[in-house]
Coordinates of C-alpha atoms in Angstrom, one line a residue:
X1 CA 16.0 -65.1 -59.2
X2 CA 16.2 -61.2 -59.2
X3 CA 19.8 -60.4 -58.2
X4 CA 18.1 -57.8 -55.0
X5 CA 15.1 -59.9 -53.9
X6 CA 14.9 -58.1 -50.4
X7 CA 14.0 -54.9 -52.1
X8 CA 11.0 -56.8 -54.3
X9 CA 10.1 -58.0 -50.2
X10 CA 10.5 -54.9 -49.3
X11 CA 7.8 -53.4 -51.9
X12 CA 5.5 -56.4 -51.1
X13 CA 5.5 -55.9 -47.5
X14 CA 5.1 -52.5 -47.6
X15 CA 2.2 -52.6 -50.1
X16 CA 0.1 -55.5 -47.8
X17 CA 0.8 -53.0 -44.5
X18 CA -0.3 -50.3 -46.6
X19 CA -3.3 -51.7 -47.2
X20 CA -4.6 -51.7 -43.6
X21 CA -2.4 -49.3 -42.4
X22 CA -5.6 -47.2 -40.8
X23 CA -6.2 -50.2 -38.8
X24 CA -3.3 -50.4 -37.5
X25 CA -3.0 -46.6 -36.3
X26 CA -5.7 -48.1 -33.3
X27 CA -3.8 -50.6 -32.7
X28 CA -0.6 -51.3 -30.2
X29 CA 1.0 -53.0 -33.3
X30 CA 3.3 -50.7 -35.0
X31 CA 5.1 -50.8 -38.4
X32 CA 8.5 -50.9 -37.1
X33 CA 7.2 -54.0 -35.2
X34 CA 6.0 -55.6 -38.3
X35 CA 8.8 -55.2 -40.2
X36 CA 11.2 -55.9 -37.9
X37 CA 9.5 -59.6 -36.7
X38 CA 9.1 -60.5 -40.1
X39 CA 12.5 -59.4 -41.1
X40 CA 13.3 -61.9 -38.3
X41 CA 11.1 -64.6 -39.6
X42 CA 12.7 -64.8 -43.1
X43 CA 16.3 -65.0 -41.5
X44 CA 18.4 -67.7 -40.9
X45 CA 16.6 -67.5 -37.2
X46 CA 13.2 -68.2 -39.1
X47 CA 12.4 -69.4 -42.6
X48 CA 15.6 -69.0 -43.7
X49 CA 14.3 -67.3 -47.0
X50 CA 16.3 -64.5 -47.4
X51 CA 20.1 -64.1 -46.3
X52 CA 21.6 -60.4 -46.2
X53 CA 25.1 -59.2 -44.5
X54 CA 24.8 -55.4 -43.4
X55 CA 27.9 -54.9 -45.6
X56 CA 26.1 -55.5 -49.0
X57 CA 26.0 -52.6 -50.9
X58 CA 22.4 -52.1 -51.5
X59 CA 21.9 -51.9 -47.8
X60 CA 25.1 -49.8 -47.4
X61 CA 23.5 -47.4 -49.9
X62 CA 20.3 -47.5 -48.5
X63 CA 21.5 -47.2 -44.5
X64 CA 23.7 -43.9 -46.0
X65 CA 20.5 -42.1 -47.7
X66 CA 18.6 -43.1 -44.9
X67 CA 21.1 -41.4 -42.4
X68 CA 21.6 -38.0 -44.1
X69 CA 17.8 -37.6 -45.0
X70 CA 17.1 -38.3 -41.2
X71 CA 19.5 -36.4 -40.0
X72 CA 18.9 -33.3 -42.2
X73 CA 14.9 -33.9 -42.2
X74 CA 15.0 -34.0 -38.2
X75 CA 17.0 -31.2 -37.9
X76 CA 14.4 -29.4 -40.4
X77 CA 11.6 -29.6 -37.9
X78 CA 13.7 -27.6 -35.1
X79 CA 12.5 -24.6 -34.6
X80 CA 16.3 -23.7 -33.0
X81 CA 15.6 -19.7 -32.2
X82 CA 12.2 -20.4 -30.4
X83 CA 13.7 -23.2 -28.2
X84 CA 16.8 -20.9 -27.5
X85 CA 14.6 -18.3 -26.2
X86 CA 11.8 -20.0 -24.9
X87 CA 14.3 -22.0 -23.0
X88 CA 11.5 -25.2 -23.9
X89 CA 11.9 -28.5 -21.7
X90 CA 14.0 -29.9 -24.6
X91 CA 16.6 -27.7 -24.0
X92 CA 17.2 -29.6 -20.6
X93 CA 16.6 -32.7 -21.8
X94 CA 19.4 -32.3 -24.4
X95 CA 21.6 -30.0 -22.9
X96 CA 21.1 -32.0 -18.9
X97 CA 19.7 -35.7 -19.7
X98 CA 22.0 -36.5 -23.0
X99 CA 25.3 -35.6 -21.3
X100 CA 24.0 -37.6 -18.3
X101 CA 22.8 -40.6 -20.3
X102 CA 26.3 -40.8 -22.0
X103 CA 28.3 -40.7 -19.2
X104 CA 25.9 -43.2 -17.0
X105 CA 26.0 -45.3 -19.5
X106 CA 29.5 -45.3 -20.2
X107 CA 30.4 -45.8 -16.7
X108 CA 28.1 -49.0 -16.6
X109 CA 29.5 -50.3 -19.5
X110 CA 33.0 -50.6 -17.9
X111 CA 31.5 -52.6 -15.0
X112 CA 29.9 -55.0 -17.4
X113 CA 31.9 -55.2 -20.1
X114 CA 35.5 -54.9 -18.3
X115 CA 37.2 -56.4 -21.2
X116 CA 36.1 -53.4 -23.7
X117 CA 38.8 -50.5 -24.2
X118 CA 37.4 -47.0 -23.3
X119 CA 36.7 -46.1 -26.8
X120 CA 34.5 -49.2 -27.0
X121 CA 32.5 -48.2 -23.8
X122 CA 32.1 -44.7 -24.7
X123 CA 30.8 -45.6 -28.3
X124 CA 28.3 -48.4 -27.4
X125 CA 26.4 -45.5 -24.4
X126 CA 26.8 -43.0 -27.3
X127 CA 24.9 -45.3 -30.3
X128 CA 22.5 -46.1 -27.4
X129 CA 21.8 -42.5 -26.4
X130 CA 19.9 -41.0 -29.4
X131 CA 16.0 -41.5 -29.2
X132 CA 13.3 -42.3 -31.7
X133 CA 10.1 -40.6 -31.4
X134 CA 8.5 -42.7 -34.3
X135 CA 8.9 -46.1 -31.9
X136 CA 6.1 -44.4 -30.2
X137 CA 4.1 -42.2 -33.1
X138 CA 0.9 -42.2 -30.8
X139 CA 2.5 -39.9 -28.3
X140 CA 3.8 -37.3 -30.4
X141 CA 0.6 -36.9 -32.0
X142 CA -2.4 -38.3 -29.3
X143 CA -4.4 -35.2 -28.6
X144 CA -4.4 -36.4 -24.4
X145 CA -1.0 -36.2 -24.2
X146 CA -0.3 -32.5 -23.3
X147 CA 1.2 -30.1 -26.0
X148 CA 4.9 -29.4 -23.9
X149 CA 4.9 -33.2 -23.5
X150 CA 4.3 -33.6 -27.1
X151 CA 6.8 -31.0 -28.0
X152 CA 9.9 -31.8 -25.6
X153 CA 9.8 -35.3 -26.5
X154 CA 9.2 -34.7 -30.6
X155 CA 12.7 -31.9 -30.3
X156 CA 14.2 -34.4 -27.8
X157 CA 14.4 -37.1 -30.7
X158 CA 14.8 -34.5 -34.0
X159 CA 18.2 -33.0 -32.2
X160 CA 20.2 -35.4 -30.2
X161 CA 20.4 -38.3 -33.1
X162 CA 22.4 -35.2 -34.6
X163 CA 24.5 -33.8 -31.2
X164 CA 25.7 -38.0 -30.2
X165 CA 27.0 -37.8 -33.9
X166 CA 30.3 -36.1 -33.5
X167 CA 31.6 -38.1 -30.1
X168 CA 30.4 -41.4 -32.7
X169 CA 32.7 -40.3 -34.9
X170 CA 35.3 -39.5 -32.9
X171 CA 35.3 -42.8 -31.2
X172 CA 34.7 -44.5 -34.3
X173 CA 37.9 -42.7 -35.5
X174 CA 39.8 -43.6 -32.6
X175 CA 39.2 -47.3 -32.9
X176 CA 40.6 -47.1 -36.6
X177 CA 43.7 -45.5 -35.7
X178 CA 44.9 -47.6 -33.1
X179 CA 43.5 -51.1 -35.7
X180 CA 46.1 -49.0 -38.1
X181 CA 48.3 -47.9 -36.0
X182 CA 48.1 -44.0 -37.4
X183 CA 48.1 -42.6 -33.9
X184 CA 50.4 -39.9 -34.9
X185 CA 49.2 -36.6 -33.1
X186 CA 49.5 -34.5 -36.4
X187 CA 47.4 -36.9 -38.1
X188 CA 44.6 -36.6 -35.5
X189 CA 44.4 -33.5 -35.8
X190 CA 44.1 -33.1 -39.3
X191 CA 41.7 -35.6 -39.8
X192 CA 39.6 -34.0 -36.4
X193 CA 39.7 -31.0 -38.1
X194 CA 38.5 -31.7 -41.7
X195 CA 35.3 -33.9 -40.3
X196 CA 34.1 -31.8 -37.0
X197 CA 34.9 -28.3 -38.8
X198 CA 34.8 -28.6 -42.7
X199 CA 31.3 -30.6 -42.6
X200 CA 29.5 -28.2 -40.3
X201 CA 30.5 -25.3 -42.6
X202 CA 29.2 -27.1 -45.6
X203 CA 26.3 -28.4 -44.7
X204 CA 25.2 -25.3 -43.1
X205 CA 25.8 -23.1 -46.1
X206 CA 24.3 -25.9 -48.6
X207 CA 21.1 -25.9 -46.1
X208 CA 21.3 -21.8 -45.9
X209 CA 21.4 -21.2 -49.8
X210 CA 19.6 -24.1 -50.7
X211 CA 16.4 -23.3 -48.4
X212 CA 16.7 -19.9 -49.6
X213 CA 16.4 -20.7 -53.2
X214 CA 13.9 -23.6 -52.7
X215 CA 11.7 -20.6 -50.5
X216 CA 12.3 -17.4 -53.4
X217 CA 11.5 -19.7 -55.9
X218 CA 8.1 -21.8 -54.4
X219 CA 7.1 -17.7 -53.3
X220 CA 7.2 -16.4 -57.2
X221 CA 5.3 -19.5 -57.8
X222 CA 8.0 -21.5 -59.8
X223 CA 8.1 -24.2 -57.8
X224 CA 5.5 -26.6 -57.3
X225 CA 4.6 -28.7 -53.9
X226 CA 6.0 -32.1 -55.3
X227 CA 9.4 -30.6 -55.9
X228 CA 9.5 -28.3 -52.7
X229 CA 8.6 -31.8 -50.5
X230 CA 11.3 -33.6 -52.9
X231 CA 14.2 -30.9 -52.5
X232 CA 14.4 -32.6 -49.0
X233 CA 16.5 -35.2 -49.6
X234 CA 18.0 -33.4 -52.5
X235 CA 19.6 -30.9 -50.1
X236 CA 20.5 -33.8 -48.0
X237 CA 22.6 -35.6 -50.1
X238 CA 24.2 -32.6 -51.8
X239 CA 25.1 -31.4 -48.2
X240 CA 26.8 -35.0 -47.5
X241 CA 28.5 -35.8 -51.1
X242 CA 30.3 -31.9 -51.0
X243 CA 31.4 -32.0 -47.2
X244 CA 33.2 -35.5 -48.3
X245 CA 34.4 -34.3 -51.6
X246 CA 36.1 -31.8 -48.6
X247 CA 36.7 -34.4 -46.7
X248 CA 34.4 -33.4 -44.0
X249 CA 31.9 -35.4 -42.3
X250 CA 28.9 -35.9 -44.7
X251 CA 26.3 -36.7 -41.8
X252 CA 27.7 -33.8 -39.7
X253 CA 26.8 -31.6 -43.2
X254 CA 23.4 -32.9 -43.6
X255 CA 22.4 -32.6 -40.1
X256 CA 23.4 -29.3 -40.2
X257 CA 22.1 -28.3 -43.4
X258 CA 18.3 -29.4 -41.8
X259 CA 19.2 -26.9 -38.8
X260 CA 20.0 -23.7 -40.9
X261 CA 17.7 -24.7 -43.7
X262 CA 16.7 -21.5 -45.6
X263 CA 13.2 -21.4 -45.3
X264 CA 11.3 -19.2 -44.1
X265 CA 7.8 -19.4 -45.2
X266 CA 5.6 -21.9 -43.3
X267 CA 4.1 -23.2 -46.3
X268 CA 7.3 -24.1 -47.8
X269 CA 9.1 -25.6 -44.6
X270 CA 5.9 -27.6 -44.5
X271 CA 6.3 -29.2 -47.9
X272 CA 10.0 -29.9 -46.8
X273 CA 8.8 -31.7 -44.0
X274 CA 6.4 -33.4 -45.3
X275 CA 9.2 -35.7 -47.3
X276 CA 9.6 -37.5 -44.0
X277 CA 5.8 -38.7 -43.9
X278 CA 6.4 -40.8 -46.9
X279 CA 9.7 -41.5 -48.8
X280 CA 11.6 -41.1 -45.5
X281 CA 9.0 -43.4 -43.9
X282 CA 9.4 -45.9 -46.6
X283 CA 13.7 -45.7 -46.2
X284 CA 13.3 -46.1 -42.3
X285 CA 10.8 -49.3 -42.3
X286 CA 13.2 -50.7 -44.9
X287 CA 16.3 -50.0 -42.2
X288 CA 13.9 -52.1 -39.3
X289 CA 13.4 -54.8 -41.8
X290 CA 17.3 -55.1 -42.6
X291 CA 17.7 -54.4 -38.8
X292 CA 15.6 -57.8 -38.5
X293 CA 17.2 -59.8 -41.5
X294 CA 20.7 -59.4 -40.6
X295 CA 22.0 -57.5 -37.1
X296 CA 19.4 -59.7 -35.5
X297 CA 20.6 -63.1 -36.7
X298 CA 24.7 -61.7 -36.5
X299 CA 23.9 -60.5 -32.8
X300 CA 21.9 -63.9 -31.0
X301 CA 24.9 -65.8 -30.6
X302 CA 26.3 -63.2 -28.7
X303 CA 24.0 -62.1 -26.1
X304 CA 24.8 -62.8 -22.9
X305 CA 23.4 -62.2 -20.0
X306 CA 25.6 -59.0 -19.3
X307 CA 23.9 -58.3 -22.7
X308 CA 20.0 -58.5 -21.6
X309 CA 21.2 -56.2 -18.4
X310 CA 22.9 -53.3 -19.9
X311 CA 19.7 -53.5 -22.3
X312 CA 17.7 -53.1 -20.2
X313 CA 19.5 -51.0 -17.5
X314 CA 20.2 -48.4 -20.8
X315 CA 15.9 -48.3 -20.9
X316 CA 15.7 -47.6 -17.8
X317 CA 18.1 -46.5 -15.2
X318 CA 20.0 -45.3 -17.8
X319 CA 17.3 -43.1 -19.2
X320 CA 15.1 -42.2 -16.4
X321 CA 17.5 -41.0 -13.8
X322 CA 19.2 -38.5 -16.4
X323 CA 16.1 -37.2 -17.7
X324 CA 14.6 -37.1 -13.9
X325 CA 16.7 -35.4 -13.1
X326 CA 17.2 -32.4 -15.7
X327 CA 13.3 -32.0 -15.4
X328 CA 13.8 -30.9 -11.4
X329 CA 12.8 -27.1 -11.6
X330 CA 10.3 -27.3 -14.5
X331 CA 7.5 -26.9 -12.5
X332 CA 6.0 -30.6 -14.5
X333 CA 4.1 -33.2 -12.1
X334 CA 5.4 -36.2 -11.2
X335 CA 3.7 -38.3 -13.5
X336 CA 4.5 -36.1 -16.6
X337 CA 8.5 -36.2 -16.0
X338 CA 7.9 -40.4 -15.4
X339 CA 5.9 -40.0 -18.9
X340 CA 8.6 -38.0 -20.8
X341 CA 11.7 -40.1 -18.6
X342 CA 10.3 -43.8 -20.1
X343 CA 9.3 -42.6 -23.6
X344 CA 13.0 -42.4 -24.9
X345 CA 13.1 -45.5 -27.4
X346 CA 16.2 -46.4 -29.6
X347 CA 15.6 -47.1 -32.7
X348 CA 16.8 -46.0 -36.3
X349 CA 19.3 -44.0 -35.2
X350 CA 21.0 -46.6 -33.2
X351 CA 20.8 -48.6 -36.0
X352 CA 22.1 -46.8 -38.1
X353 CA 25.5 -45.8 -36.1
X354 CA 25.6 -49.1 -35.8
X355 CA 26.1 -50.1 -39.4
X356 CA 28.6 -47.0 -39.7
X357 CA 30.7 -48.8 -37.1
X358 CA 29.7 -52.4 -39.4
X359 CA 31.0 -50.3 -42.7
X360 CA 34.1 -48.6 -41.2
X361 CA 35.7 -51.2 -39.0
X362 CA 33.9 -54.5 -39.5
X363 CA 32.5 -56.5 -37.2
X364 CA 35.9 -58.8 -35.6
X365 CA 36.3 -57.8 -32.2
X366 CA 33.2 -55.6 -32.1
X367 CA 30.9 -58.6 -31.5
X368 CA 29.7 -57.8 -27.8
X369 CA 28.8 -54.1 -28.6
X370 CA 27.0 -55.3 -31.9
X371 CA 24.7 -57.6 -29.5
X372 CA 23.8 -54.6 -26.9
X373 CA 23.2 -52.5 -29.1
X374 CA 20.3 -55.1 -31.3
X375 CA 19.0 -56.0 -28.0
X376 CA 18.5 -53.1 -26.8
X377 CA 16.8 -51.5 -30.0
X378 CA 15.0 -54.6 -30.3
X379 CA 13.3 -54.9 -26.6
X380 CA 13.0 -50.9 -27.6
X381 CA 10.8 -51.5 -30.7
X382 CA 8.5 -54.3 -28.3
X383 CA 8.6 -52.2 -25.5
X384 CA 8.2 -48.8 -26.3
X385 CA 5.9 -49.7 -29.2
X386 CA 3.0 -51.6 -26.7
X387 CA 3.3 -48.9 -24.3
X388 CA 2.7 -45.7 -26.2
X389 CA -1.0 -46.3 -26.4
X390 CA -1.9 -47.2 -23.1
X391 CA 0.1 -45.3 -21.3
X392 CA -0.8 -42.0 -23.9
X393 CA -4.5 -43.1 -23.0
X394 CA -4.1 -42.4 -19.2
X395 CA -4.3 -38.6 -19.9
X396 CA -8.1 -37.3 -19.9
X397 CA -9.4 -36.2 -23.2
X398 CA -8.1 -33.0 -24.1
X399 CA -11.0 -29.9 -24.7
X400 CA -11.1 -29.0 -28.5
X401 CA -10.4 -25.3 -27.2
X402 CA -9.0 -24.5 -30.6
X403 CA -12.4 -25.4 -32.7
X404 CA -14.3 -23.0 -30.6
X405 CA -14.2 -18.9 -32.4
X406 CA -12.7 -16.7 -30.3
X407 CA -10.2 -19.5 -28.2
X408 CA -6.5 -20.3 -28.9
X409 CA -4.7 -22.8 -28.5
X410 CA -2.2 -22.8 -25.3
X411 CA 1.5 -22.1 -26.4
X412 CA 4.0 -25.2 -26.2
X413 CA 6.6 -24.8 -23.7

């Protein structure tokens, strides 16, 4: 037997969804879906075929690429003067509904989970704040749904993945040093220092120069479109491994990297991009089939039925109110803010924090935030993933204004 048969899975699977993958684009079925149920239906839960931990190595090494190129990828797309100025509906949503959704949420946590220490609370609302656009592809790129929709909820999920990262860490952090009992005040600060400050400052020049050269060199024609798309996750990982070499945060350093990436040409930043619409895609439908394989079959025995409310209180209430109300002012109608309030999935971020906590403090005494956290994702991948069409389809088709000679299209907000 071949000594990593999930990843030989993994290439079947994604070969056979390949191969009908246009079909599926009309249908309410999504990939993550797929991969996810039939990561399930291998499991111990299912057939029992193929048993994985979320420690083993191959899946740590996998969940840590898969993490940085996100991060730096998402951040890549972010347009950061333009929604500065413009003042865009994203900037509320991060700058209003995050901050809302963390504290709401960590506030309901306490009531339901009375038995979890602060740190705890705080860090199972923060994994569960991030969003996932890609739960959802059809409304991010359906023509009916209108452009600022489009555009606040893509910027929404490319950003805050990145901003819930730091308090993650610091929680995270936290929880170590009181396990250890290094709660010395010069040691927090040190170590708060070298991962909030030194990482930022890394991965921002590595993204700076490393854009820059990637743009010079693709402008004197030295660089071809293969390796411009590749230097993605190139600049990724060299962003992470030199922040930790400092130890600074690697993640912190990627994400930022993606923010001040060095590119200025559109061309260029388009080839960059592009890196996400296939090796990244293949990375994330590999985390949703581990997601399925093992958190799934680790968290059932734990849910409870303070577990199924928080889940879906945190897609909800937990969501929607925040969001509602940092769109009050925007001049949107009342079914647009519902539209943006619901479409906040969790997905590959959340799984991923999640197997950082896993990597860095185990799973003994972190049981009931491990099963929120996989139910929620999981009713998020079911939920989120059914909806996105219908609910998209409820817009009238949009006029093809920007085909006719002589129109333009109508600036996103």
């Amino acid at each position: 037997m071949h000594e990593y048969p999930v990843v030989i899975f993994l290439a079947v699977l994604t070969f056979s969804y390949g191969l009908f993958s246009r079909l599926s684009e009309r249908a309410p079925f999504t990939a993550p879906m797929l991969f996810v149920l039939t990561g399930v239906a291998c499991s111990p839960l299912g057939l029992g075929w193929l048993t994985v931990t979320p420690d083993d190595n191959v899946i740590r090494l996998v969940a840590e690429i898969t993490l940085v190129s996100v991060l730096f990828v998402e951040a890549s797309t972010i347009d950061l003067r333009r929604m500065i100025r413009e003042r865009a509906i994203a900037m509320r949503l991060l700058l209003v509904g995050l901050p809302l959704t963390m504290l709401m949420g960590t506030l309901m946590a306490a009531l339901l989970f009375p038995e979890m220490s602060w740190w705890l609370l705080a860090l199972l609302a923060f994994i569960l704040s991030p969003t996932d656009a890609a739960l959802g592809q059809v409304v991010v790129t359906s023509e009916r749904v209108p452009a600022p929709l489009r555009r606040a909820i893509a910027v929404e999920s490319g950003i805050n993945d990145g901003l819930v990262l730091p308090p993650i860490l610091v929680c995270v952090a936290a929880l170590g040093l009181v396990a250890s009992e290094r709660t010395g005040g010069s040691y927090w600060l040190e170590f708060t220092f070298a991962q909030l400050v030194f990482g930022p400052l890394i991965g921002g020049a590595v993204g700076w120069l490393g854009g820059w050269a990637v743009d010079a060199c693709a402008q004197r024609k030295l660089m071809n479109d293969t390796f411009q798309r590749l230097s993605a996750i190139c600049l990724a990982v060299i962003a992470w491994a030199v922040a930790e070499a400092f130890d600074g945060n690697g993640y912190i350093a990627a994400f930022t990297g993606g923010l001040l990436l060095g590119v200025k040409t559109s061309s260029v930043r388009e080839r960059v991009q592009e890196y996400a619409e296939a090796e990244g895609q293949q990375l994330i439908l590999f985390v949703f089939l581990i997601f399925g394989l093992s958190m799934v079959p680790l968290a059932v025995p734990y849910w409870t039925w303070q577990s199924w409310v928080y889940a879906l209180l945190s897609l909800t209430v937990l969501r929607m109110g925040p969001v509602l109300v940092s769109l009050v002012g925007t001049g949107l109608r009342t079914r647009d803010r519902w539209f943006i309030s619901w479409f906040g999935p969790r997905g590959i971020a959340s799984v991923l924090y999640l197997e950082i906590v896993i990597l860095d403090l185990g799973l003994q005494g972190y049981e009931s935030m491990l099963a929120v956290v996989v139910l929620t994702v999981l009713l998020s991948v079911f939920l989120h993933g059914l909806t996105a069409q219908p609910l998209a389809a409820l817009y009238p088709q949009a006029p093809r204004k920007d085909t006719v000679v002589g129109n333009s299209k109508a600036p996103d907000l």
